[in-house]
Amino acid sequence: MPFATWWRIDFTPEFAPLAGFRVQHIQDIPLLARLHASSEAEMERRMREGNRAYVAFMDDVPTAYGWLATRTGGVSVLNVSFAIPEKSGYLWDFQTLPDWRGHGIYPRLLREIVRQEPDIEHFWIGYGPGNMASERGIIKAGFHIVCDMVVVEGRVVGLELFTDSEQSRESVNVFQLPIIS
């Protein structure tokens, strides 16, 4: 599973204004449950664990959502969890609703979360292998793809670093995994 990062020292792309677009930190449990097609109990659990939900709107219509973790993160399908370092944030569980895909909402949502969280210095985000739409949106938002979790026989065994950058090397500390290659 590839991971990308954006740091406060990194270039911040500018987007053309999108009329009616806004992003809001949401604590509306029924709205979140409806958007996720999940239970209110699950949304409450996420919030109790310190996760923050963000929803993108076009006028008053919800179009996309995502979560920011600042304590612990993980990839449930890989059975991996990790403590999030101080001044870092882990972006996870993003989705653009089907009717709104292809409008540039996802990269704008990422940028706006970064803007609304000035105390976080380093943001991390992963995406499913082969999910080119997510990869494009993440890159468009200014993130750098720095590593991939190496899976052997269904188990994460380490990281493959894509560059020798400080960001790539920091992924070892964030995910607490050894460098494989």
mmCIF file of N, CA and C in Angstrom, residues 5 21 24 31 33 35 53 58 71 74 93 96 122 147 181:
data_model
loop_
_atom_site.group_PDB
_atom_site.id
_atom_site.type_symbol
_atom_site.label_atom_id
_atom_site.label_comp_id
_atom_site.label_asym_id
_atom_site.label_seq_id
_atom_site.Cartn_x
_atom_site.Cartn_y
_atom_site.Cartn_z
ATOM 1 N N THR A 5 3.135 11.925 1.694
ATOM 2 C CA THR A 5 3.202 12.883 2.794
ATOM 3 C C THR A 5 3.251 14.300 2.247
ATOM 4 N N PHE A 21 -17.924 25.710 -3.073
ATOM 5 C CA PHE A 21 -17.148 24.677 -2.376
ATOM 6 C C PHE A 21 -16.732 25.160 -0.994
ATOM 7 N N GLN A 24 -15.810 21.495 5.991
ATOM 8 C CA GLN A 24 -16.145 21.746 7.389
ATOM 9 C C GLN A 24 -15.787 20.541 8.253
ATOM 10 N N LEU A 31 -25.363 12.586 10.058
ATOM 11 C CA LEU A 31 -24.888 12.898 8.705
ATOM 12 C C LEU A 31 -23.712 12.002 8.337
ATOM 13 N N ALA A 33 -22.879 9.068 9.548
ATOM 14 C CA ALA A 33 -23.329 7.678 9.389
ATOM 15 C C ALA A 33 -24.001 7.491 8.036
ATOM 16 N N LEU A 35 -23.508 9.317 5.243
ATOM 17 C CA LEU A 35 -22.502 9.411 4.180
ATOM 18 C C LEU A 35 -21.669 8.138 4.078
ATOM 19 N N ALA A 53 -13.631 14.272 11.663
ATOM 20 C CA ALA A 53 -14.253 14.096 10.344
ATOM 21 C C ALA A 53 -14.347 15.440 9.634
ATOM 22 N N MET A 58 -20.714 21.228 -1.722
ATOM 23 C CA MET A 58 -20.968 22.159 -2.815
ATOM 24 C C MET A 58 -22.284 22.820 -2.434
ATOM 25 N N ARG A 71 -3.726 10.621 16.952
ATOM 26 C CA ARG A 71 -3.228 9.763 18.033
ATOM 27 C C ARG A 71 -2.710 8.434 17.496
ATOM 28 N N GLY A 74 -4.008 3.455 11.263
ATOM 29 C CA GLY A 74 -3.894 2.062 10.887
ATOM 30 C C GLY A 74 -4.483 1.785 9.527
ATOM 31 N N ASP A 93 -9.682 7.085 5.210
ATOM 32 C CA ASP A 93 -11.092 6.830 4.882
ATOM 33 C C ASP A 93 -11.729 7.999 4.146
ATOM 34 N N THR A 96 -15.133 10.400 -2.304
ATOM 35 C CA THR A 96 -15.928 11.387 -3.017
ATOM 36 C C THR A 96 -17.178 10.658 -3.476
ATOM 37 N N HIS A 122 3.268 17.600 9.637
ATOM 38 C CA HIS A 122 3.441 16.517 8.656
ATOM 39 C C HIS A 122 2.134 15.750 8.504
ATOM 40 N N CYS A 147 6.656 5.991 0.015
ATOM 41 C CA CYS A 147 6.952 4.609 0.392
ATOM 42 C C CYS A 147 5.776 3.703 0.083
ATOM 43 N N SER A 181 13.577 -2.273 1.061
ATOM 44 C CA SER A 181 14.389 -1.910 -0.113
ATOM 45 C C SER A 181 14.232 -0.443 -0.412
#
